[in-house]
XYZ file of C-alpha atoms in Angstrom:
604
model
C -40.875 -38.061 59.200
C -40.071 -34.409 58.523
C -36.465 -33.266 58.732
C -34.969 -29.809 59.027
C -34.772 -28.302 55.562
C -31.369 -27.792 53.906
C -30.243 -24.528 52.352
C -30.738 -24.214 48.599
C -26.970 -24.461 48.100
C -26.967 -27.867 49.836
C -29.515 -29.704 47.652
C -28.341 -32.010 44.818
C -28.308 -30.297 41.423
C -30.244 -33.158 39.787
C -33.212 -32.364 42.083
C -33.352 -28.786 40.786
C -34.595 -27.324 37.535
C -32.269 -25.960 34.872
C -33.126 -22.357 33.954
C -30.396 -22.111 31.321
C -32.840 -22.407 28.451
C -34.100 -19.006 29.655
C -30.732 -17.410 30.507
C -27.298 -18.892 31.102
C -26.580 -16.461 33.960
C -27.838 -13.455 35.916
C -25.545 -11.314 33.754
C -27.243 -12.492 30.584
C -30.628 -11.748 32.197
C -29.488 -8.210 33.088
C -28.264 -7.612 29.540
C -31.644 -8.739 28.161
C -33.422 -6.392 30.567
C -31.319 -3.409 29.446
C -31.949 -4.357 25.820
C -35.714 -4.541 26.421
C -35.770 -1.048 27.898
C -34.151 0.304 24.735
C -36.475 -1.694 22.477
C -39.505 -0.359 24.354
C -38.251 3.172 23.820
C -37.659 2.497 20.105
C -41.120 0.931 19.767
C -42.674 4.010 21.400
C -40.848 6.332 18.967
C -41.864 4.250 15.973
C -45.584 3.791 16.697
C -46.815 6.359 19.228
C -49.442 8.555 17.568
C -49.125 6.671 14.279
C -51.714 3.878 14.568
C -54.444 5.166 12.291
C -55.595 2.598 9.720
C -55.870 -1.215 9.341
C -52.363 -1.661 7.944
C -50.716 0.381 10.728
C -52.802 -1.558 13.297
C -51.400 -4.829 11.944
C -47.850 -3.470 11.699
C -47.933 -2.159 15.302
C -49.418 -5.383 16.681
C -46.851 -7.532 14.867
C -44.026 -5.491 16.425
C -45.775 -5.482 19.808
C -46.181 -9.262 19.690
C -42.474 -9.710 18.920
C -41.636 -7.478 21.886
C -43.928 -9.414 24.266
C -42.264 -12.671 23.173
C -38.908 -11.242 24.291
C -40.363 -10.023 27.575
C -41.665 -13.499 28.546
C -38.324 -15.250 29.308
C -37.088 -12.229 31.289
C -40.250 -12.163 33.409
C -40.152 -15.950 33.896
C -36.483 -16.020 34.908
C -36.995 -13.304 37.553
C -40.026 -15.098 38.988
C -38.612 -18.651 38.981
C -35.239 -17.650 40.421
C -36.975 -16.143 43.451
C -39.498 -18.970 43.859
C -36.863 -21.597 44.715
C -35.302 -19.494 47.482
C -37.060 -16.371 48.695
C -34.296 -15.780 51.254
C -31.733 -15.303 48.454
C -30.765 -11.615 48.452
C -29.571 -11.665 44.839
C -32.839 -13.274 43.674
C -34.821 -10.667 45.642
C -32.945 -7.838 43.931
C -33.334 -9.508 40.519
C -37.097 -9.739 41.004
C -37.365 -6.145 42.252
C -35.298 -4.870 39.341
C -37.512 -6.663 36.853
C -40.626 -5.278 38.595
C -39.478 -1.674 38.289
C -38.268 -2.029 34.676
C -41.443 -3.888 33.725
C -43.576 -1.084 35.177
C -41.602 1.500 33.197
C -41.993 -0.532 29.993
C -45.708 -1.101 30.664
C -46.243 2.626 31.092
C -44.299 3.404 27.925
C -46.309 0.908 25.871
C -49.767 1.559 27.375
C -50.476 3.775 24.357
C -51.007 0.670 22.193
C -54.359 -0.219 23.779
C -55.363 3.434 24.121
C -54.698 4.261 20.481
C -56.337 1.084 19.187
C -59.491 1.720 21.211
C -59.600 5.360 20.070
C -59.972 4.174 16.465
C -63.426 3.600 14.914
C -64.569 0.014 15.386
C -64.780 -0.384 11.591
C -61.001 0.192 11.386
C -60.319 -2.608 13.886
C -62.807 -4.896 12.152
C -61.052 -4.241 8.842
C -57.710 -5.098 10.493
C -59.221 -8.367 11.752
C -60.313 -9.254 8.230
C -56.888 -8.451 6.828
C -55.033 -10.427 9.527
C -56.744 -13.274 11.338
C -53.662 -13.484 13.600
C -54.854 -10.538 15.689
C -58.605 -11.183 15.536
C -58.924 -12.684 19.036
C -56.657 -10.038 20.564
C -58.706 -7.204 19.050
C -62.040 -8.814 19.958
C -60.942 -9.071 23.592
C -59.643 -5.513 23.498
C -62.972 -4.209 22.167
C -64.780 -5.858 25.083
C -62.735 -3.582 27.375
C -63.579 -0.380 25.526
C -66.233 0.880 27.949
C -63.819 0.390 30.877
C -60.821 2.074 29.241
C -59.588 5.302 30.858
C -57.962 8.361 29.318
C -54.555 7.455 27.754
C -52.655 9.476 30.372
C -54.539 7.710 33.179
C -53.716 4.313 31.626
C -50.069 5.330 31.347
C -49.961 6.382 35.005
C -51.669 3.203 36.230
C -49.218 1.068 34.218
C -46.307 2.947 35.815
C -47.583 1.845 39.220
C -47.873 -1.852 38.267
C -44.912 -2.886 40.461
C -46.588 -1.118 43.400
C -49.889 -2.865 42.659
C -48.032 -6.194 42.781
C -46.378 -5.290 46.089
C -48.976 -6.884 48.418
C -48.329 -10.310 46.883
C -44.567 -9.826 47.260
C -45.025 -8.690 50.847
C -47.240 -11.690 51.599
C -44.567 -14.068 50.268
C -41.781 -12.302 52.172
C -43.723 -12.522 55.428
C -44.525 -16.182 54.844
C -41.283 -17.525 53.383
C -38.596 -15.215 54.809
C -39.700 -13.672 58.116
C -41.779 -16.550 59.449
C -39.441 -18.999 61.168
C -40.814 -22.042 63.017
C -39.301 -23.495 66.150
C -39.284 -27.237 66.837
C -42.325 -28.596 68.672
C -42.325 -31.204 71.421
C -44.450 -34.265 72.102
C -43.771 -36.468 75.120
C -40.303 -35.013 75.576
C -39.285 -35.583 71.953
C -38.497 -32.666 69.633
C -39.720 -32.413 66.012
C -38.634 -29.868 63.342
C -41.314 -27.630 61.812
C -41.470 -25.492 58.673
C -44.186 -24.392 56.228
C -43.148 -27.134 53.799
C -42.875 -29.881 56.411
C -46.254 -28.992 57.932
C -48.114 -29.021 54.626
C -46.118 -31.919 53.179
C -45.778 -34.179 56.235
C -47.236 -33.196 59.598
C -50.773 -32.523 58.318
C -50.968 -36.168 57.246
C -49.021 -37.623 60.223
C -50.841 -40.803 61.412
C -50.028 -40.211 65.109
C -52.865 -37.958 66.333
C -50.875 -36.501 69.226
C -47.948 -35.467 67.007
C -50.254 -34.247 64.217
C -52.335 -32.055 66.523
C -49.265 -30.707 68.303
C -47.775 -29.761 64.907
C -51.037 -28.032 63.976
C -51.049 -26.083 67.249
C -47.392 -25.028 66.884
C -47.938 -24.067 63.240
C -51.057 -22.063 64.109
C -49.294 -20.242 66.963
C -46.625 -19.001 64.564
C -49.241 -17.936 61.989
C -51.030 -16.020 64.730
C -47.883 -13.936 65.356
C -48.145 -12.593 61.803
C -51.940 -12.375 61.400
C -52.185 -8.581 61.673
C -49.409 -7.867 59.152
C -50.832 -10.435 56.743
C -54.368 -9.049 57.128
C -53.145 -5.511 56.471
C -51.284 -6.744 53.385
C -54.436 -8.462 52.127
C -56.627 -5.428 52.812
C -54.186 -3.336 50.753
C -54.699 -5.740 47.831
C -58.480 -5.614 48.220
C -58.671 -1.820 48.393
C -56.525 -1.473 45.258
C -58.820 -3.875 43.387
C -61.928 -2.004 44.545
C -60.433 1.372 43.586
C -59.474 0.060 40.135
C -62.950 -1.430 39.705
C -64.589 1.901 40.585
C -62.210 3.959 38.447
C -62.918 1.820 35.401
C -66.674 1.940 35.935
C -67.502 -1.676 36.752
C -70.751 -2.246 38.654
C -68.913 -4.240 41.313
C -65.495 -5.610 42.177
C -66.867 -9.067 41.244
C -67.656 -7.892 37.694
C -64.179 -6.387 37.425
C -62.447 -9.584 38.564
C -64.624 -11.891 36.450
C -64.328 -9.783 33.290
C -61.101 -11.353 31.999
C -62.381 -14.820 32.934
C -65.113 -14.360 30.302
C -67.811 -15.754 32.568
C -70.595 -14.032 34.471
C -71.547 -14.217 38.137
C -74.052 -17.013 37.472
C -71.274 -19.527 36.835
C -69.211 -18.127 39.719
C -72.010 -18.262 42.290
C -73.240 -21.673 41.135
C -69.892 -23.329 41.895
C -69.817 -21.920 45.425
C -73.499 -22.340 46.330
C -74.117 -25.815 44.935
C -70.929 -27.328 46.326
C -71.339 -25.712 49.756
C -74.866 -27.074 50.018
C -74.731 -30.421 48.243
C -71.170 -31.669 48.750
C -71.129 -30.968 52.498
C -73.186 -34.086 53.486
C -70.838 -36.351 51.473
C -67.712 -34.815 52.999
C -69.152 -35.065 56.523
C -69.652 -38.775 55.873
C -66.005 -38.974 54.778
C -64.885 -37.177 57.949
C -66.883 -39.651 60.070
C -65.260 -42.544 58.212
C -61.776 -41.141 58.962
C -62.749 -40.757 62.609
C -64.001 -44.347 62.875
C -61.044 -45.939 61.059
C -58.510 -43.996 63.177
C -60.448 -44.540 66.416
C -60.533 -40.825 67.209
C -62.657 -39.710 70.134
C -63.448 -36.540 68.183
C -62.739 -35.368 64.642
C -60.969 -32.008 64.537
C -59.917 -29.695 61.712
C -56.318 -30.856 62.244
C -57.348 -34.436 61.366
C -58.892 -33.827 57.954
C -55.752 -34.468 55.885
C -54.897 -37.892 57.324
C -54.839 -40.910 55.069
C -57.636 -43.444 55.386
C -54.995 -46.173 55.620
C -51.588 -44.727 56.575
C -50.057 -48.216 56.655
C -50.781 -48.472 52.932
C -49.213 -45.209 51.765
C -46.570 -46.402 49.294
C -43.224 -44.612 49.365
C -42.042 -43.548 45.942
C -38.886 -42.048 44.477
C -38.778 -39.462 41.708
C -37.439 -42.107 39.333
C -40.237 -44.559 40.216
C -42.863 -41.880 39.609
C -41.999 -41.855 35.886
C -43.526 -45.273 35.250
C -46.818 -44.381 36.949
C -47.016 -41.056 35.095
C -46.133 -42.616 31.722
C -48.576 -45.502 32.125
C -51.411 -43.250 33.268
C -50.915 -40.526 30.665
C -50.064 -42.900 27.807
C -53.609 -42.516 26.469
C -52.763 -38.890 25.606
C -50.415 -40.069 22.836
C -46.730 -40.144 21.927
C -46.238 -36.395 21.613
C -47.610 -35.874 25.122
C -45.416 -38.646 26.541
C -42.394 -37.152 24.812
C -43.068 -33.931 26.726
C -43.281 -35.914 29.997
C -39.990 -37.679 29.255
C -38.265 -34.385 28.477
C -39.585 -32.826 31.683
C -37.587 -35.416 33.663
C -34.489 -35.764 31.472
C -34.020 -32.051 30.721
C -34.681 -30.941 34.322
C -37.855 -28.953 33.795
C -38.923 -29.941 37.327
C -37.627 -28.623 40.650
C -38.118 -31.499 43.131
C -35.892 -30.294 45.985
C -37.052 -29.400 49.461
C -35.106 -26.425 50.812
C -35.451 -23.386 53.042
C -37.099 -20.382 51.400
C -38.732 -22.363 48.596
C -42.313 -21.498 47.659
C -44.885 -23.840 49.177
C -47.252 -26.021 47.195
C -46.637 -26.698 43.529
C -47.036 -24.771 40.294
C -46.250 -24.876 36.596
C -44.880 -21.900 34.682
C -45.162 -22.171 30.896
C -43.224 -19.365 29.211
C -44.173 -18.810 25.584
C -41.414 -19.862 23.195
C -39.822 -22.124 25.787
C -40.696 -25.296 27.664
C -42.735 -25.439 30.902
C -41.161 -25.408 34.378
C -42.665 -27.233 37.364
C -42.022 -26.511 41.034
C -42.846 -29.222 43.597
C -41.385 -30.242 46.969
C -41.036 -34.027 46.679
C -41.839 -35.780 49.958
C -41.635 -39.393 48.725
C -45.331 -40.033 49.389
C -47.302 -41.740 46.639
C -49.795 -38.876 46.521
C -47.011 -36.763 44.982
C -47.718 -38.689 41.754
C -51.116 -36.991 41.675
C -49.525 -33.583 42.362
C -46.934 -34.079 39.630
C -49.572 -35.343 37.180
C -51.596 -32.202 37.978
C -48.699 -29.874 37.171
C -47.838 -31.886 34.051
C -51.458 -31.255 33.025
C -50.734 -27.523 33.027
C -47.476 -28.226 31.179
C -49.213 -30.356 28.539
C -51.864 -27.689 28.087
C -49.405 -24.899 27.301
C -46.954 -27.185 25.519
C -49.787 -27.659 23.016
C -51.340 -24.170 23.124
C -47.999 -22.339 22.821
C -47.114 -24.299 19.689
C -50.492 -23.769 18.028
C -51.279 -20.152 18.999
C -49.482 -16.833 19.052
C -48.421 -15.286 22.372
C -51.635 -13.212 22.552
C -53.910 -16.218 22.012
C -52.207 -19.011 23.954
C -53.629 -18.443 27.442
C -57.290 -19.302 28.134
C -59.550 -17.833 30.786
C -58.640 -18.499 34.410
C -62.010 -20.267 34.700
C -60.708 -23.064 32.469
C -57.086 -23.147 33.613
C -57.471 -25.995 36.135
C -59.334 -28.359 33.805
C -56.271 -29.850 32.043
C -54.388 -30.201 35.346
C -57.175 -31.990 37.243
C -57.836 -34.058 34.107
C -54.425 -35.706 34.552
C -55.233 -36.551 38.177
C -58.361 -38.342 36.953
C -56.315 -40.238 34.340
C -53.868 -41.403 37.060
C -56.749 -42.517 39.259
C -58.538 -44.342 36.426
C -55.315 -46.105 35.437
C -54.553 -47.253 38.980
C -58.111 -48.489 39.565
C -58.091 -50.462 36.323
C -54.952 -52.355 37.264
C -55.825 -53.897 40.610
C -58.682 -55.729 42.293
C -56.991 -55.803 45.712
C -59.510 -54.117 48.104
C -56.752 -52.386 50.090
C -55.142 -50.959 46.963
C -58.534 -49.950 45.534
C -59.378 -48.225 48.788
C -56.033 -46.418 48.757
C -56.584 -45.203 45.177
C -60.159 -44.049 45.785
C -59.200 -42.380 49.052
C -56.366 -40.622 47.159
C -58.904 -39.313 44.630
C -61.189 -38.139 47.439
C -58.478 -36.805 49.774
C -56.125 -35.372 47.160
C -57.998 -34.558 43.952
C -61.485 -33.752 45.208
C -60.735 -32.603 48.740
C -58.025 -30.255 47.541
C -59.978 -28.800 44.620
C -63.609 -29.181 45.666
C -63.204 -28.527 49.386
C -60.012 -26.641 50.296
C -60.138 -24.259 47.330
C -63.925 -24.076 47.275
C -64.068 -23.055 50.940
C -61.451 -20.435 50.113
C -63.808 -19.203 47.397
C -66.814 -19.093 49.754
C -64.737 -17.120 52.266
C -63.322 -14.881 49.531
C -66.825 -14.030 48.315
C -67.779 -12.846 51.806
C -64.610 -10.732 51.939
C -65.340 -9.072 48.584
C -68.955 -8.424 49.597
C -67.583 -6.326 52.464
C -65.145 -4.545 50.153
C -67.902 -3.852 47.613
C -69.931 -2.259 50.402
C -67.071 0.167 51.038
C -65.694 -1.605 54.100
C -62.254 -2.989 54.921
C -60.956 -6.057 56.760
C -58.575 -6.867 59.598
C -57.342 -10.087 61.189
C -60.334 -10.383 63.533
C -62.846 -10.039 60.698
C -60.970 -12.469 58.415
C -60.705 -15.028 61.204
C -64.422 -14.730 61.904
C -65.364 -15.093 58.224
C -63.098 -18.122 57.717
C -64.327 -19.847 60.862
C -67.951 -19.247 59.808
C -67.393 -20.845 56.389
C -65.662 -23.885 57.918
C -68.360 -24.380 60.559
C -71.153 -24.092 58.006
C -69.576 -26.699 55.722
C -68.474 -29.265 58.306
C -71.416 -28.915 60.712
C -71.132 -31.121 63.795
C -68.988 -33.713 61.947
C -65.747 -31.777 62.572
C -64.669 -29.633 65.494
C -63.229 -26.380 64.166
C -60.439 -26.071 66.716
C -58.514 -22.837 67.433
C -56.056 -22.177 64.631
C -58.393 -23.377 61.870
C -59.635 -19.816 61.386
C -56.083 -18.794 60.381
C -56.207 -20.994 57.275
C -56.847 -17.841 55.205
C -53.190 -16.907 55.843
C -51.859 -19.942 54.015
C -52.971 -19.358 50.417
C -51.396 -17.019 47.861
C -54.508 -17.386 45.668
C -56.196 -14.375 47.243
C -53.696 -12.143 45.443
C -54.736 -13.558 42.063
C -58.321 -12.355 41.830
C -61.227 -14.813 41.912
C -58.964 -17.819 41.412
C -59.959 -20.344 44.141
C -63.389 -21.233 42.720
C -61.849 -22.085 39.331
C -60.313 -25.291 40.748
C -63.735 -26.844 41.227
C -64.861 -25.389 37.892
C -61.927 -27.036 36.119
C -62.386 -30.327 37.939
C -66.086 -30.358 37.050
C -65.112 -30.226 33.367
C -62.271 -32.751 33.686
C -64.427 -35.236 35.652
C -66.934 -35.272 32.814
C -64.249 -35.538 30.115
C -62.401 -38.329 31.978
C -65.682 -40.295 32.024
C -65.958 -39.743 28.275
C -62.413 -41.023 27.792
C -63.227 -44.172 29.802
C -66.348 -44.771 27.713
C -65.353 -43.504 24.265
C -61.551 -43.809 24.217
C -59.575 -42.191 21.388
C -62.381 -39.960 20.072
C -62.685 -38.203 23.431
C -58.871 -37.961 23.755
C -58.547 -36.359 20.302
C -61.252 -33.826 21.114
C -59.520 -33.020 24.410
C -56.189 -32.459 22.647
C -57.974 -30.056 20.272
C -59.239 -28.165 23.332
C -55.681 -27.887 24.689
C -54.419 -26.605 21.341
C -57.173 -23.965 21.189
C -55.540 -22.044 24.056
C -57.362 -18.763 24.622
C -59.101 -18.543 21.243
C -62.424 -19.650 22.788
C -64.380 -18.749 25.917
C -64.593 -21.292 28.793
C -68.125 -22.216 27.720
C -66.917 -22.855 24.151
C -63.858 -24.842 25.292
C -66.045 -27.048 27.501
C -68.481 -27.537 24.612
C -65.584 -28.659 22.381
C -64.921 -31.368 24.988
C -68.602 -32.375 25.124
C -69.514 -30.630 28.395
C -72.221 -27.971 28.768
C -71.278 -25.750 31.704
C -74.156 -23.355 31.091
C -76.318 -25.853 33.027
C -76.048 -27.282 36.538
C -75.897 -30.850 35.251
C -72.084 -31.351 35.015
C -71.575 -29.961 38.533
C -74.437 -31.976 40.062
C -73.161 -35.107 38.327
C -69.628 -34.499 39.665
C -70.903 -33.981 43.229
C -72.916 -37.214 42.920
C -69.767 -38.985 41.664
C -67.826 -37.820 44.751
C -70.671 -39.170 46.898
C -70.416 -42.534 45.097
C -66.650 -42.663 45.719
C -67.150 -42.010 49.440
C -69.873 -44.680 49.626
C -67.447 -47.110 47.951
C -64.802 -46.237 50.559
C -67.282 -47.099 53.321
C -68.098 -50.428 51.618
C -64.434 -51.330 51.000
C -63.546 -50.472 54.601
C -66.237 -52.865 55.909
C -65.005 -55.555 53.501
C -61.396 -55.119 54.661
C -62.402 -55.173 58.339
C -64.329 -58.427 57.850
C -61.257 -60.053 56.248
C -59.047 -58.898 59.113
């Protein structure tokens, strides 16, 4: 049962991450920031107006790369310090200070791209031949040439970068600082409520009366902030549309997909195929939940409940290590060494406290080790969440060692493949080690309810909604709370049909995700999981060969496009086949849940 959250200062140190490998103190961080400002100024004096031939291109990029490497820990420290307690005044100021200095530095160094793109293409091609280290960077830069503005315009836009990031900061402040939840009551008994406790506990509460009351209380508080949040979001959208128009993209979609290195065909396919073909399977799953729990009606507030809440194993952080190690052992000793270090060297922030960012994420600063944020609830499904984030960690642990800072990060389209891959490895491992029908049903329902529901339903429905929002923006319109509520409700009703009642409050789900401030991110979860589902099947069938190829993909970082990375792993995402096969696989899992449930009921 959820408890009131402690202050950050009250949680045990061993449950928190150790940021000292970045900076030993705020003072050291501030000194590094001052030093970076001076270095940026020196870099500007040394190279501005002097990049003219292949050798000066290479010299400037080598110095620029060294500067970026120093910027990474400063940026990461500012971000991570705030993420564990957004109510912390000192952390707020630290983050704001970095934002303003970063914008100043970005403006000062914007000349690098401008001067490189002003050179004849033959000069850049000659530089690529002379130094393979910067080939990928220059190839990606050349793709942007037609969208590059005048150097002074680029400099001005870079100076406003902190302002352009403001909507996301405002969203987080509204959500994590201003929004305070009161206790809710059921049958005269009072229960504490917070963002973390709702998403970590109450959403999955087996008692329908308590669960629905929590949903209603949570939704009422969201409603109080819907207009501010909608205005914040519209600000983000209008800035993206203006930037898209200024740079000469045909649409805001083309602008946002450009850096993902995929076209709208792949984007639309994920949304359209899943919306149409997965919906019948998920409606069957919703009906199964309704039957097993004896619910008179299935509502939106009931979708996150466990198929068998009596069989939800409790698990400590320490106990999770064995499951993670056993499941990910197939990835090899080096990978397991990283997992061991993540626990022993406190790379992971497990604590639940007031002001902490919701959900989970992994930050992987170049030149350092990854950091994982999670709010550990003690439920077994946290093993899947942790495995997911360790998938991101393992990806960049490998890519950062093999590639330079410019080449380490792949397209956003591919980013969720290594993370969801680890969830599949956990599921496969658990299924292999038990024939008990109740345990098998728990594992399969975890895959459906955690891995696939989260990535193929929650995030995919965000993507379907987001596409409708951007269609309005592309047509020169804006949005407000009423419009966003209507769009979200429409998407939910279309997907769930008559299997689920979309009760009041469900339409406010758009307020809960930070992903909308990160471009066209939500659809990439299903894209990544499509790839990882296919690769996990290969690993089951082919073993070490498939594992070795997957590790090569992780090491490739951003040196290949998403299509090329998937091809390296034996998956062709230029066709519908991998996605259709994955949807069919989800259908098979749900059918197996129905069969196992009947088998268990007969035995009882």
